[in-house]
Coordinates of C-alpha atoms in Angstrom, one line a residue:
M1 CA -39.1 16.7 -3.7
N2 CA -35.9 17.1 -1.7
G3 CA -36.4 19.4 1.2
F4 CA -32.9 18.9 2.8
P5 CA -30.1 21.0 1.4
G6 CA -26.9 19.2 0.6
T7 CA -28.5 15.7 0.3
D8 CA -28.5 15.9 -3.5
Y9 CA -29.1 12.3 -4.2
R10 CA -31.9 11.5 -6.7
P11 CA -33.1 8.1 -7.9
T12 CA -32.1 7.6 -11.5
G13 CA -34.4 6.4 -14.3
I14 CA -38.2 6.4 -14.7
N15 CA -40.7 4.6 -12.5
A16 CA -41.6 2.1 -15.3
P17 CA -44.6 0.4 -13.4
A18 CA -46.2 3.8 -12.6
A19 CA -45.7 5.1 -16.1
L20 CA -47.2 1.9 -17.6
L21 CA -50.2 2.0 -15.3
A22 CA -50.8 5.7 -16.1
A23 CA -50.6 4.9 -19.8
V24 CA -53.2 2.2 -19.4
L25 CA -55.5 4.5 -17.5
F26 CA -55.2 7.2 -20.1
A27 CA -56.0 4.6 -22.9
L28 CA -59.1 3.5 -21.0
A29 CA -60.1 7.2 -20.5
A30 CA -59.8 7.8 -24.3
L31 CA -61.8 4.6 -25.0
S32 CA -64.5 5.7 -22.5
F33 CA -64.7 9.1 -24.1
W34 CA -65.0 7.6 -27.6
V35 CA -67.8 5.4 -26.4
G36 CA -69.5 8.3 -24.6
T37 CA -69.7 10.3 -27.9
G38 CA -72.3 7.7 -29.0
G39 CA -74.5 8.6 -26.1
G40 CA -74.5 8.3 -22.4
A41 CA -73.1 10.8 -19.9
A42 CA -71.8 8.0 -17.6
W43 CA -69.0 7.3 -20.1
F44 CA -67.8 10.9 -19.9
V45 CA -67.7 10.7 -16.1
A46 CA -65.7 7.4 -16.2
S47 CA -63.3 9.0 -18.7
G48 CA -62.8 11.9 -16.3
V49 CA -62.1 9.6 -13.4
L50 CA -59.7 7.6 -15.4
I51 CA -57.8 10.7 -16.4
V52 CA -57.5 11.8 -12.8
L53 CA -56.3 8.4 -11.8
G54 CA -53.7 8.4 -14.6
V55 CA -52.4 11.8 -13.4
L56 CA -52.2 10.7 -9.7
T57 CA -50.6 7.3 -10.3
P58 CA -47.1 8.6 -11.0
M59 CA -47.4 10.9 -8.0
S60 CA -48.5 8.2 -5.6
L61 CA -46.8 5.0 -6.8
K62 CA -43.0 5.1 -6.1
M63 CA -40.2 2.6 -6.4
A64 CA -36.9 2.5 -4.5
N65 CA -33.9 0.3 -5.6
Q66 CA -32.3 -2.1 -3.2
W67 CA -29.7 0.4 -2.0
E68 CA -32.2 3.4 -1.8
R69 CA -34.4 4.7 1.1
A70 CA -37.0 7.4 0.9
V71 CA -37.9 9.5 3.9
V72 CA -41.6 10.2 3.7
L73 CA -43.2 13.1 5.6
R74 CA -47.0 13.5 6.1
L75 CA -48.0 17.1 6.8
G76 CA -44.5 17.9 7.9
R77 CA -44.1 14.9 10.3
L78 CA -42.1 11.8 9.7
Q79 CA -44.4 9.1 8.4
K80 CA -42.0 6.3 7.4
V81 CA -38.7 5.4 5.8
A82 CA -39.8 3.5 2.6
G83 CA -37.9 1.1 0.4
P84 CA -36.6 -0.9 -1.1
G85 CA -39.3 -1.9 -3.7
M86 CA -42.7 -0.3 -4.5
F87 CA -44.5 1.9 -2.0
V88 CA -47.5 4.3 -2.1
I89 CA -47.8 7.8 -0.8
V90 CA -50.8 10.0 -0.6
P91 CA -50.4 12.9 -3.1
V92 CA -50.4 16.4 -1.7
I93 CA -50.5 15.1 1.9
D94 CA -47.3 13.1 1.8
Q95 CA -44.0 14.1 0.4
I96 CA -40.6 12.5 0.0
A97 CA -38.3 14.7 1.9
T98 CA -35.1 13.0 0.7
W99 CA -33.6 10.0 -1.0
L100 CA -30.7 8.3 0.7
D101 CA -28.1 6.0 -0.8
Q102 CA -27.0 3.2 1.6
R103 CA -24.1 2.0 -0.4
I104 CA -20.5 2.6 0.8
Q105 CA -19.3 6.0 -0.3
T106 CA -16.0 7.8 -0.3
T107 CA -15.1 11.4 0.7
E108 CA -11.6 12.9 0.0
F109 CA -10.2 15.3 2.5
N110 CA -6.8 16.9 3.2
A111 CA -4.9 19.0 5.7
E112 CA -2.6 21.6 4.2
Q113 CA 0.3 23.1 6.1
A114 CA -0.7 21.2 9.3
L115 CA 2.0 21.3 12.0
S116 CA 3.1 18.0 13.5
K117 CA 4.1 17.6 17.1
D118 CA 7.7 18.5 16.3
T119 CA 6.5 21.7 14.4
V120 CA 7.1 20.4 10.9
P121 CA 4.6 21.6 8.3
V122 CA 3.1 18.8 6.3
D123 CA 0.4 18.3 3.6
V124 CA -1.7 15.1 4.2
D125 CA -4.3 13.7 1.7
A126 CA -6.7 11.0 2.9
V127 CA -10.0 9.3 2.0
V128 CA -12.7 8.0 4.3
F129 CA -15.1 5.1 3.4
W130 CA -18.5 5.6 5.0
Q131 CA -22.1 4.2 4.9
I132 CA -25.5 5.3 6.2
H133 CA -26.7 2.7 8.6
D134 CA -29.7 4.7 10.0
P135 CA -31.5 6.6 7.2
E136 CA -34.0 8.3 9.7
R137 CA -31.2 9.9 11.7
A138 CA -29.2 10.8 8.7
A139 CA -32.2 12.7 7.3
L140 CA -33.5 14.3 10.4
E141 CA -30.5 14.8 12.8
I142 CA -28.3 16.8 10.4
T143 CA -28.9 19.2 7.5
D144 CA -26.0 18.1 5.2
Y145 CA -24.4 14.9 6.3
R146 CA -22.0 14.9 3.3
S147 CA -20.5 18.3 4.1
A148 CA -20.4 17.4 7.8
I149 CA -18.5 14.2 7.2
E150 CA -15.9 16.1 5.1
R151 CA -15.5 18.8 7.8
V152 CA -15.2 16.3 10.7
A153 CA -12.7 14.2 8.7
Q154 CA -10.5 17.3 8.0
T155 CA -10.7 18.4 11.6
S156 CA -9.8 14.9 12.9
L157 CA -6.9 14.7 10.5
R158 CA -5.4 18.0 11.7
E159 CA -5.8 16.9 15.3
M160 CA -4.0 13.6 14.6
V161 CA -1.2 15.4 12.7
G162 CA -0.7 17.9 15.6
S163 CA -0.4 15.1 18.1
S164 CA 2.0 12.9 16.2
L165 CA 5.7 13.2 15.3
L166 CA 6.6 13.4 11.6
S167 CA 8.6 10.2 11.9
T168 CA 5.6 8.4 13.3
L169 CA 3.4 9.7 10.5
L170 CA 5.8 8.5 7.8
S171 CA 6.6 5.1 9.3
D172 CA 3.3 4.0 10.8
R173 CA 0.5 4.9 8.5
Q174 CA -1.7 2.0 9.6
K175 CA -1.8 3.3 13.1
G176 CA -2.8 6.8 11.8
D177 CA -5.5 5.3 9.7
E178 CA -7.0 3.4 12.7
V179 CA -6.9 6.5 14.9
L180 CA -8.7 8.6 12.2
R181 CA -11.3 5.9 11.7
E182 CA -12.1 5.8 15.4
Q183 CA -12.3 9.6 15.8
I184 CA -14.4 10.1 12.7
G185 CA -16.7 7.1 13.4
R186 CA -17.3 8.3 17.0
K187 CA -18.5 11.7 15.7
T188 CA -20.6 10.5 12.8
A189 CA -22.3 7.7 14.6
E190 CA -24.7 10.3 16.1
W191 CA -25.9 11.1 12.5
G192 CA -26.6 7.5 11.5
V193 CA -23.3 7.3 9.5
T194 CA -20.6 4.6 10.0
A195 CA -17.0 5.2 9.1
H196 CA -15.7 1.9 7.8
S197 CA -12.1 2.8 7.1
V198 CA -9.7 5.7 6.5
E199 CA -6.7 5.6 4.3
I200 CA -3.9 8.2 4.2
R201 CA -2.9 8.5 0.6
D202 CA 0.0 10.9 0.7
I203 CA 2.2 12.8 3.2
S204 CA 4.3 15.6 1.7
V205 CA 6.9 17.9 3.4
P206 CA 8.7 21.0 2.1
A207 CA 11.5 20.4 -0.4
A208 CA 14.1 22.0 1.9
L209 CA 13.1 19.6 4.7
Q210 CA 13.2 16.7 2.3
D211 CA 16.9 17.6 1.5
A212 CA 17.8 17.9 5.2
M213 CA 16.1 14.5 6.0
S214 CA 18.0 12.9 3.1
R215 CA 21.3 14.1 4.4
E216 CA 20.5 13.0 7.9
A217 CA 19.5 9.5 6.7
Q218 CA 22.7 9.3 4.6
A219 CA 24.8 10.3 7.6
Q220 CA 23.1 7.7 9.8
R221 CA 23.7 5.0 7.2
E222 CA 27.4 6.0 6.9
A223 CA 27.8 5.9 10.7
A224 CA 26.2 2.5 10.9
A225 CA 28.5 1.2 8.1
R226 CA 31.5 2.4 10.0
V227 CA 30.3 0.8 13.2
H228 CA 29.8 -2.5 11.3
L229 CA 33.2 -2.3 9.8
G230 CA 34.8 -1.7 13.2
Q231 CA 32.9 -4.7 14.6
A232 CA 34.1 -6.9 11.7
E233 CA 37.7 -5.8 12.3
Q234 CA 37.4 -6.6 16.0
Q235 CA 36.1 -10.0 15.2
V236 CA 38.9 -10.6 12.7
A237 CA 41.5 -9.5 15.3
Q238 CA 40.0 -11.8 17.9
K239 CA 40.3 -14.8 15.5
F240 CA 43.9 -13.9 14.8
V241 CA 44.7 -13.8 18.5
E242 CA 43.1 -17.2 18.9
A243 CA 45.1 -18.6 16.0
A244 CA 48.3 -17.1 17.4
E245 CA 47.7 -18.8 20.7
I246 CA 47.1 -22.1 19.0
Y247 CA 50.3 -21.8 16.9
A248 CA 52.2 -20.8 20.1
R249 CA 51.2 -23.9 21.8
S250 CA 51.9 -26.2 18.8
P251 CA 54.9 -25.2 16.6
A252 CA 54.1 -28.2 14.4
A253 CA 50.8 -26.6 13.5
L254 CA 52.5 -23.4 12.4
Q255 CA 54.9 -25.4 10.3
L256 CA 52.1 -27.3 8.6
R257 CA 50.3 -24.0 8.0
A258 CA 53.4 -22.5 6.4
M259 CA 53.9 -25.6 4.2
N260 CA 50.3 -25.5 3.1
I261 CA 50.7 -21.9 2.1
I262 CA 53.8 -22.8 0.1
Y263 CA 52.0 -25.7 -1.6
E264 CA 49.0 -23.5 -2.5
T265 CA 51.4 -21.0 -4.1
T266 CA 53.4 -23.6 -6.1
K267 CA 50.2 -25.0 -7.7
E268 CA 50.2 -22.1 -10.2
R269 CA 52.5 -22.8 -13.1
G270 CA 55.4 -20.5 -13.8
A271 CA 55.5 -19.3 -10.2
T272 CA 58.9 -18.6 -8.7
I273 CA 59.3 -18.5 -4.9
L274 CA 62.3 -17.3 -3.1
L275 CA 62.7 -18.4 0.5
P276 CA 65.3 -17.2 2.9
T277 CA 67.7 -19.9 4.3
S278 CA 66.6 -19.3 7.8
M279 CA 63.0 -19.9 6.9
V280 CA 63.9 -23.1 5.1
D281 CA 65.8 -24.4 8.1
S282 CA 62.9 -23.7 10.4
L283 CA 60.3 -25.5 8.2
N284 CA 61.6 -29.1 8.0
P285 CA 63.5 -29.1 4.7
G286 CA 62.5 -32.7 4.0
G287 CA 58.8 -31.9 4.0
I288 CA 59.4 -28.9 1.8
M289 CA 61.3 -31.0 -0.8
A290 CA 58.5 -33.5 -0.7
L291 CA 55.9 -30.8 -1.5
A292 CA 58.1 -29.4 -4.2
G293 CA 58.3 -32.9 -5.7
L294 CA 54.5 -33.2 -5.7
G295 CA 54.4 -29.8 -7.4
A296 CA 56.9 -30.9 -10.0
A297 CA 55.0 -34.1 -10.7
G298 CA 52.0 -32.1 -11.8
A299 CA 54.2 -30.0 -14.2
P300 CA 54.9 -31.2 -17.7
A301 CA 58.1 -33.3 -18.1
A302 CA 61.2 -31.5 -19.5
P303 CA 62.4 -32.6 -23.0
P304 CA 65.3 -35.2 -23.0
A305 CA 68.8 -33.8 -23.4
Q306 CA 70.5 -34.2 -26.8
P307 CA 73.5 -36.6 -26.9
A308 CA 76.9 -34.9 -27.0
A309 CA 78.5 -34.7 -30.4
A310 CA 81.5 -37.0 -31.0
A311 CA 84.8 -35.4 -31.0
A312 CA 86.3 -34.9 -34.5
P313 CA 89.4 -37.0 -35.2
T314 CA 92.6 -35.1 -35.2
R315 CA 94.4 -34.7 -38.5
G316 CA 98.1 -35.4 -38.9
R317 CA 98.4 -37.5 -35.8
S318 CA 98.3 -41.3 -35.6
R319 CA 97.1 -43.3 -32.7
P320 CA 99.9 -44.7 -30.6
R321 CA 100.6 -48.3 -31.1
A322 CA 101.0 -50.5 -28.3
R323 CA 104.2 -52.1 -28.0

């Protein structure tokens, strides 16, 4: 029934209404034959007619599902595109050239060892989602639309890889998908096929090139880290310069900062700080002693001193008497 090579779609299942009607006709033919055995040639003629109708019914009564279309030829010329639902054809004169599935279908394709614009060999795997929107053109304009879609998709993929840099292919896959969809859709529209979307699944490069790209990326990250560190040091130096200018204009601010540092250091218990005399003289000793007193107030009090032992009386000597 399928006169087009490559369009291997066949409707699944049995045409139940046609089979049921044929069974009823065969049963009536058997009943007519049984009645005709009692006498009467007309019953035999009716039985023969019913048998012929039972044979022709499955051949003429067809059914297409909602997503199916049947291309009907009459004496080699296009008669109609039938479906969905029940339809009738004339046996022997009409024939169903092909069945078409109008659901969205997928075709996988790839490009092996395709050279990118920067002469890098890559292997690209992709899938295209397509649908027949014009069954008549899909059946009559091209012999094998499935194989043609695969070839067109593969050719378009190689063209896209050859006109793109490897970095663009790896970083902007969505743009590559859109370019492929437009190229494939423009070519398949003449066959009654619409390319809904294309998705690049995988892009692989040789192992040696992967190692080189990894080292390059690592070097770029290290260089960026050093640049950021230098910028941070520059900012810190600028802040130190600003602070030095402020302290130069206000010596009291420098003294307060030094006293604050000493106070923060003395908060830790058991800390011993040695300050040179010149530094103590320059930092307002009265304020320093006040801070030290605050630090001592926070420390636990020292135990009271034990009273001195009384001197033992000397033996052999008497106290002098007053005269």
